[in-house]
Tab-separated table of C-alpha atoms in Angstrom:
chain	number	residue	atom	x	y	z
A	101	UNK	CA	165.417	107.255	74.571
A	102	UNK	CA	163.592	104.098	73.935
A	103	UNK	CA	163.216	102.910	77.174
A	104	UNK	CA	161.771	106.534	78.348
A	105	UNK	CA	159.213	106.393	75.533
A	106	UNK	CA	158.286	103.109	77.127
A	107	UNK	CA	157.258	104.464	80.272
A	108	UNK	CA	155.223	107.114	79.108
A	109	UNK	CA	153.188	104.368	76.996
A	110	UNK	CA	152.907	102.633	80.204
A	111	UNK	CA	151.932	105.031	82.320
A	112	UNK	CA	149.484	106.748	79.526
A	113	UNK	CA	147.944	102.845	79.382
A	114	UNK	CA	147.470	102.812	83.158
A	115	UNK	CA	145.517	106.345	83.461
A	116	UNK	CA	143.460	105.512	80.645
A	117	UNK	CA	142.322	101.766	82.063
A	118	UNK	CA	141.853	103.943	85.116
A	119	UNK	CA	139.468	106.262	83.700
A	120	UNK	CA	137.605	103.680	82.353
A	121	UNK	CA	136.941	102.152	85.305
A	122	UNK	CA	135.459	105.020	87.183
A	123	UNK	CA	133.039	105.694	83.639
A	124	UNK	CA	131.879	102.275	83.847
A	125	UNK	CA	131.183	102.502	87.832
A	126	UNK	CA	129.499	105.571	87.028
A	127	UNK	CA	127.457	104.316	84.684
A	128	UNK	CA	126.280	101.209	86.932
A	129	UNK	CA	125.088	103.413	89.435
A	130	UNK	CA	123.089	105.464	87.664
A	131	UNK	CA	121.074	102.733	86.091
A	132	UNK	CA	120.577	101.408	89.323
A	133	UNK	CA	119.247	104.536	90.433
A	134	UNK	CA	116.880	104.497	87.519
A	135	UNK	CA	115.400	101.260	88.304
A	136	UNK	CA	113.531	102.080	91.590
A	137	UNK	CA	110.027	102.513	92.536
A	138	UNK	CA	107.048	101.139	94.572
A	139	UNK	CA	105.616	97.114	93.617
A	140	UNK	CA	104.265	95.013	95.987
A	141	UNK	CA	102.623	91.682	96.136
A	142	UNK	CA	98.792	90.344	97.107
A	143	UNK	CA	97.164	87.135	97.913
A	144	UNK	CA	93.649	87.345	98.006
A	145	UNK	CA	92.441	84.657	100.248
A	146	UNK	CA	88.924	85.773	100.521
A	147	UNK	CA	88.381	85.733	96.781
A	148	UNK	CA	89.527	81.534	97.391
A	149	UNK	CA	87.619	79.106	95.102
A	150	UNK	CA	87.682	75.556	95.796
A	151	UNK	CA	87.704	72.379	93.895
A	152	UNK	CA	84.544	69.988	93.758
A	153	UNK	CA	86.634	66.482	92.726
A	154	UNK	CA	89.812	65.616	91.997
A	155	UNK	CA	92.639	66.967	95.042
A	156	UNK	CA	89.878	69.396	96.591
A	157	UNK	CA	92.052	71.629	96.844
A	158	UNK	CA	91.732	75.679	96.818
A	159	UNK	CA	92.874	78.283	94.246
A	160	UNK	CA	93.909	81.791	95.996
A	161	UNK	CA	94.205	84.495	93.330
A	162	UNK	CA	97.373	86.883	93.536
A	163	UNK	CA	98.922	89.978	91.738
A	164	UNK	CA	102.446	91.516	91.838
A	165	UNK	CA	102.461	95.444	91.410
A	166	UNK	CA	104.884	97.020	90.093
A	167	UNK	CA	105.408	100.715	88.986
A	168	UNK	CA	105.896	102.226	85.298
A	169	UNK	CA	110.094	102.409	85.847
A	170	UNK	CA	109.988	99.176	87.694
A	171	UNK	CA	107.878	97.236	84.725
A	172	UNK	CA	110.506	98.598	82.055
A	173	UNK	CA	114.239	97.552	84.045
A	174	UNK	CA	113.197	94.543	86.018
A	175	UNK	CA	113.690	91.425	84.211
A	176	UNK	CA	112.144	88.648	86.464
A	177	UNK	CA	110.858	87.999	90.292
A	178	UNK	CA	112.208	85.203	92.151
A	179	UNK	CA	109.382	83.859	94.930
A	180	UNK	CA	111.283	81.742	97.559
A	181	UNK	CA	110.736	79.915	100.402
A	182	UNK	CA	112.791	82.097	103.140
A	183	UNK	CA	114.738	78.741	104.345
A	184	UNK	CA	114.333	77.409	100.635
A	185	UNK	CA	112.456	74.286	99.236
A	186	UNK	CA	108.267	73.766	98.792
A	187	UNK	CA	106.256	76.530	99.927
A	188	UNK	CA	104.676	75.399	103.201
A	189	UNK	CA	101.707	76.821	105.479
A	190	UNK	CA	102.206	76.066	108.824
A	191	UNK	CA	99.163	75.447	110.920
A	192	UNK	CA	98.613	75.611	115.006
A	193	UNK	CA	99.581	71.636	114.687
A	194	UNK	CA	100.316	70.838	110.923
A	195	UNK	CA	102.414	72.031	107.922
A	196	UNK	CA	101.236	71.979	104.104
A	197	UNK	CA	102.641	72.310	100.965
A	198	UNK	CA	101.243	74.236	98.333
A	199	UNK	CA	102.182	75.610	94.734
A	200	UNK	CA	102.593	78.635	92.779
A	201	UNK	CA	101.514	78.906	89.201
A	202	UNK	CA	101.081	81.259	86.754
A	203	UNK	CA	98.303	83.025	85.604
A	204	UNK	CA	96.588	80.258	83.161
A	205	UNK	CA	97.277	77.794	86.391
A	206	UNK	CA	99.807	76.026	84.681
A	207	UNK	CA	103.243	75.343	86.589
A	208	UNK	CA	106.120	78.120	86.716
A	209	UNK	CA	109.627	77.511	85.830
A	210	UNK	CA	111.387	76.740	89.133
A	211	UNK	CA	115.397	76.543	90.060
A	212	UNK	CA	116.944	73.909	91.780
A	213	UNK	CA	115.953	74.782	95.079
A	214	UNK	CA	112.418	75.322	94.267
A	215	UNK	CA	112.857	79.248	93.606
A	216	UNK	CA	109.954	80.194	91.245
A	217	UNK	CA	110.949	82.459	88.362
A	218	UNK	CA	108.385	85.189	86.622
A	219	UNK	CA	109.311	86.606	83.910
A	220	UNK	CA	107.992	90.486	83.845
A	221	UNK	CA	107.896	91.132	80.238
A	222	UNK	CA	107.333	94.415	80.862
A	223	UNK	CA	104.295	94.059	82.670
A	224	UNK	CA	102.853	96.453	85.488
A	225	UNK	CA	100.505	93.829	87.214
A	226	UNK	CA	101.672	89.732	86.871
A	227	UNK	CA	99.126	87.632	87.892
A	228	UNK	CA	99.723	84.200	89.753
A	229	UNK	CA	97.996	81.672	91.747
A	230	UNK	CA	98.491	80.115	94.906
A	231	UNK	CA	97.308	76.125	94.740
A	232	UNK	CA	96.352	74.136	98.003
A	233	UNK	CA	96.026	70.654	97.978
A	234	UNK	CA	93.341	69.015	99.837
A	235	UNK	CA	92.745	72.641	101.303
A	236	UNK	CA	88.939	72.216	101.891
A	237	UNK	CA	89.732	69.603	103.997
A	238	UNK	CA	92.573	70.966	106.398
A	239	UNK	CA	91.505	71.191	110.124
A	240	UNK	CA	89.558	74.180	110.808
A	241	UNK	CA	91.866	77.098	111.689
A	242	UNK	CA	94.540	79.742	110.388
A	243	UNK	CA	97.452	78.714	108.590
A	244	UNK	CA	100.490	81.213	107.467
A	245	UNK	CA	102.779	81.015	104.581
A	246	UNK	CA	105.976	83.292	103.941
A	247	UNK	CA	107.424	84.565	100.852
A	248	UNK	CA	110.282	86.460	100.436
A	249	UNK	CA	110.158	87.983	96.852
A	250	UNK	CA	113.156	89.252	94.626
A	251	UNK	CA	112.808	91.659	91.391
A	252	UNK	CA	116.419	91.127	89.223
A	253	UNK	CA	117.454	93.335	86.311
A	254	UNK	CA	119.345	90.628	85.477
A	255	UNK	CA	120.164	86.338	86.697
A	256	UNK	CA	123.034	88.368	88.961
A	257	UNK	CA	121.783	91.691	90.161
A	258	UNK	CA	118.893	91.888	92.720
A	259	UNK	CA	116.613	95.395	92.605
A	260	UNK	CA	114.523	94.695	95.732
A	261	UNK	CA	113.570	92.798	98.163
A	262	UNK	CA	110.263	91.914	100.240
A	263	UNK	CA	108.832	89.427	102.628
A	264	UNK	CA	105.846	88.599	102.464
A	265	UNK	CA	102.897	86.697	104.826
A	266	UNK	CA	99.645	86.056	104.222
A	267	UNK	CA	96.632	83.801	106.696
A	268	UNK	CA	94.487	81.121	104.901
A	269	UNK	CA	91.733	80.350	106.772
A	270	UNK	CA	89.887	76.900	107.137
A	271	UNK	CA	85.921	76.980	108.106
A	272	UNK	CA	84.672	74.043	109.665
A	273	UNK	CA	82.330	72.321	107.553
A	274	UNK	CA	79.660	69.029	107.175
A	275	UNK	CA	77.534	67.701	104.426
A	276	UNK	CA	75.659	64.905	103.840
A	277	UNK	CA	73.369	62.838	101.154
A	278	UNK	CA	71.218	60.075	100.773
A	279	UNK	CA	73.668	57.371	100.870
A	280	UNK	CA	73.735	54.938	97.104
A	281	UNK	CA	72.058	57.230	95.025
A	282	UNK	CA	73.167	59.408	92.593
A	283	UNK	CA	71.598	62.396	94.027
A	284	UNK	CA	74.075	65.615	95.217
A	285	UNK	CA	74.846	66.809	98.490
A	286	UNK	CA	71.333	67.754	100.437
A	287	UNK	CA	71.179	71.777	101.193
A	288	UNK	CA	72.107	73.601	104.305
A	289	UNK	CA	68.204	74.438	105.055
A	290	UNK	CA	65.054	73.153	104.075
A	291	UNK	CA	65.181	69.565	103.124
A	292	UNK	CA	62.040	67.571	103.284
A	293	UNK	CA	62.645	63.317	103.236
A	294	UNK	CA	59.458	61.095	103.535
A	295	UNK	CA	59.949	57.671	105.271
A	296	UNK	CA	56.994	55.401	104.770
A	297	UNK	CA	56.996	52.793	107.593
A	298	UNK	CA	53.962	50.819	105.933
A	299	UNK	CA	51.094	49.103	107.015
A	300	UNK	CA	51.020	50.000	111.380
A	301	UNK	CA	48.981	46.550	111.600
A	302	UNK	CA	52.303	44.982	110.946
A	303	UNK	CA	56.193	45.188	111.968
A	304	UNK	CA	57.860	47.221	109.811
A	305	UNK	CA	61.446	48.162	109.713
A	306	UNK	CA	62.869	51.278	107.234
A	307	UNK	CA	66.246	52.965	106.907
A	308	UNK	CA	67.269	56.302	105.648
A	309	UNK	CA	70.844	55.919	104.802
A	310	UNK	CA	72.703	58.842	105.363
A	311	UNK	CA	76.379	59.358	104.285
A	312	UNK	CA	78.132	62.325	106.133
A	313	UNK	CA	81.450	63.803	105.532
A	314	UNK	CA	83.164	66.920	106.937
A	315	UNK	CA	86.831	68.447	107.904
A	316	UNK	CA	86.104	68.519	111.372
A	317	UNK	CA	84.138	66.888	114.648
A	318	UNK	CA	80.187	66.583	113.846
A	319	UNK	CA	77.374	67.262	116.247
A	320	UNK	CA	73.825	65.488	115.536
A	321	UNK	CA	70.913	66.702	116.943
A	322	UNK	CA	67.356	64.392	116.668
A	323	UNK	CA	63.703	66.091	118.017
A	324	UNK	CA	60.248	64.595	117.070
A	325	UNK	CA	57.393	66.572	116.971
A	326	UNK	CA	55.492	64.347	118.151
A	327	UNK	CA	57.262	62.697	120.798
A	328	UNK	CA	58.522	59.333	119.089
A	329	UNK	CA	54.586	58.520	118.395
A	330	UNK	CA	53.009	58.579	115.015
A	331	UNK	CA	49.629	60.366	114.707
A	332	UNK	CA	46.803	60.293	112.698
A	333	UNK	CA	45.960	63.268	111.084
A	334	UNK	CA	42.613	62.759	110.920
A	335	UNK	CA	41.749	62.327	114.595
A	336	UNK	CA	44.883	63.383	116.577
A	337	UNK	CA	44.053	61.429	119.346
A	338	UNK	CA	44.653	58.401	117.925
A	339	UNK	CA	48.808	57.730	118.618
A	340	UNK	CA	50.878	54.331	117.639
A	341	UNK	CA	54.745	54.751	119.260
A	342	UNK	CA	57.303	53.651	117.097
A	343	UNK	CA	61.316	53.709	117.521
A	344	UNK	CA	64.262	55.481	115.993
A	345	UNK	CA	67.356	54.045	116.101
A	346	UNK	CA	70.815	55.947	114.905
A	347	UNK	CA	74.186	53.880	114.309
A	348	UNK	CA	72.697	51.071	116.418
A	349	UNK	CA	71.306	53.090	119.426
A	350	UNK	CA	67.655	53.287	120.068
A	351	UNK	CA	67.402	57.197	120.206
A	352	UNK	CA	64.717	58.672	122.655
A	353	UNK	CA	62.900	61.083	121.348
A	354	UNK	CA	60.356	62.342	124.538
A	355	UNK	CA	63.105	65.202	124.693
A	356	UNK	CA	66.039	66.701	121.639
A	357	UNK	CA	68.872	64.043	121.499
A	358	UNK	CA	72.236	64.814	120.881
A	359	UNK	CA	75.430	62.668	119.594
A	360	UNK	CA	78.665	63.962	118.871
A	361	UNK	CA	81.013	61.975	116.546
A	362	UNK	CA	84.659	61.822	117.512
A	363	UNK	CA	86.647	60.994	114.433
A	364	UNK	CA	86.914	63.912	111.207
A	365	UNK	CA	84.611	62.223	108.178
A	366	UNK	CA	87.238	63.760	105.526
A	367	UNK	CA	86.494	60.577	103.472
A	368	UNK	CA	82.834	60.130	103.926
A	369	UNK	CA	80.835	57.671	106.303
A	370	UNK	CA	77.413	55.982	106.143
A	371	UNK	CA	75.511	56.525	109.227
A	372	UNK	CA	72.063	54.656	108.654
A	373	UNK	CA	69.017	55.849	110.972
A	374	UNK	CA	66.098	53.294	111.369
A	375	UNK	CA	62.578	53.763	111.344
A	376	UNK	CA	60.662	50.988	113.565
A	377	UNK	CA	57.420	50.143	114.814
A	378	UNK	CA	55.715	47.224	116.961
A	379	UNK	CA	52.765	45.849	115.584
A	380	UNK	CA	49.333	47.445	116.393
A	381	UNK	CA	46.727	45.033	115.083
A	382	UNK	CA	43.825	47.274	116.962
A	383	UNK	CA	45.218	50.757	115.236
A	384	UNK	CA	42.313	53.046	113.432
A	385	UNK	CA	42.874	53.262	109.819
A	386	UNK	CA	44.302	56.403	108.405
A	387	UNK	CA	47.159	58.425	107.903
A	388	UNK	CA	49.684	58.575	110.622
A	389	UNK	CA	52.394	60.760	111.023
A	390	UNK	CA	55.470	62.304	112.564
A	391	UNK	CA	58.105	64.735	111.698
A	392	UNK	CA	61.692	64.614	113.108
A	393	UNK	CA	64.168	67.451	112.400
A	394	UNK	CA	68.004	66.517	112.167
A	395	UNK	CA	70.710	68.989	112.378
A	396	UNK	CA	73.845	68.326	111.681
A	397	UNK	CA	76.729	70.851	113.165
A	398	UNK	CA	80.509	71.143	112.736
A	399	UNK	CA	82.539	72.070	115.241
């Protein structure tokens, strides 16, 4: 009798672990079923800032979605590299690394293999930033990044997943200032610089010190309005030539000349034009002038 009593606790145990089982499965499923919806993630490269000193580098705003259910189940969204490590932008002939951070563009709490972990907090929209080194002054072009993104309900069970790609583009650009001075970059249009050579009777011998920089190859064009002569501008028919040299080359100015510059300025160079003139003890007195327009071009 004892033994058969035995078996029937056995066998009640068994059906009972059983049952269990199949609640608890049950159960799983149906919270995974609750924890669904639409979310989806946006860089906005075209709302880019950049960086005056320091790394020059760019900021690129970006915002998770996610909807009502979503906010309230998922826990956290893993951002990944798809073949793990940095987050890299891959150019037509370089790679970059860049960062993630959160939204007050301080770091985010990273795993081992540089997974970045947000914490949701029940949040519909979490806001992040993309950070590019040095991104002002990347070759001109397009450049690609990949994400793929995980939401979690928890460290072990994964809700969704996406990929995601986004394009950062790089313009061309050039600047440039009056080299040793204090003063800030000139404007794109409309910048007026007086050169006063000095007395005409004499030799005289004036540079304008210009200090270009720029992520790219840099055209100059030089014309004179007057030719390469000074004129008086009381009696325009009184002319005294002078000579213009740039980066050591006497520059002739009867028509527009052109010089392109081979090698990317990223750190800044001093290119020094020079105002000259032979002496012309017979000139009238007066006021003698001449006005030469410089453009500068990236390309």
């Amino acid at each position: 009798m004892k033994v058969y009593n035995f078996k029937n606790e056995v066998l009640m145990l068994a059906i009972f672990c059983i049952v269990f089982a199949n609640l608890s499965h049950a159960k799983s499923e149906e919270e995974a079923a609750i924890c669904d919806g639409n979310w989806h993630i946006e860089l906005k490269t075209q709302s880019s800032t950049s960086e005056k000193k320091g790394q020059r580098g760019v900021w690129i705003p970006g915002t998770i979605y996610l909807d009502r259910a979503l906010s309230q189940c998922v826990k956290e969204i893993v951002i990944k590299q798809p073949q793990g490590g940095e987050p890299l932008l891959r150019g037509t002939t370089s790679v970059h690394r860049y960062e993630l951070k959160n939204t007050s563009r301080q770091s985010i709490n990273t795993t081992g293999r540089n997974n970045y972990i947000l914490p949701v907090l029940g949040q519909r929209k979490i806001n992040l930033w993309a950070y590019i080194p040095s991104g002002k002054d990347f070759y001109p072009g397009s450049y690609q990044g990949i994400l793929d993104i995980e939401l979690k309900s928890d460290i072990n069970t994964i809700i969704s997943t996406n990929n995601y790609s986004f394009n950062f583009q790089v313009e061309p650009y050039v600047r440039a200032k009056i080299a040793n001075s204090k003063d800030s970059w000139l404007p794109a249009t409309g910048t007026s610089i007086r050169v006063h050579l000095g007395n005409l009777t004499q030799k005289n011998r004036k540079e304008l010190p210009l200090f270009i920089e720029s992520n790219s190859y840099v055209g100059i064009s030089m014309s004179s309005l007057n030719n390469g002569y000074l004129v008086n501008l009381t009696n325009k028919k009184n002319k005294v030539p002078y000579q213009l040299l740039f980066r050591g080359q006497q520059v002739n100015l009867l028509n527009e000349a052109e010089f392109n510059i081979n090698n990317r300025l990223l750190n800044g160079q001093k290119m020094s034009i020079l105002f000259q003139n032979t002496p012309m003890p017979f000139a009238r007195a007066g006021y003698y002038e001449d006005i030469i327009t410089i453009n500068l071009f990236a390309k």
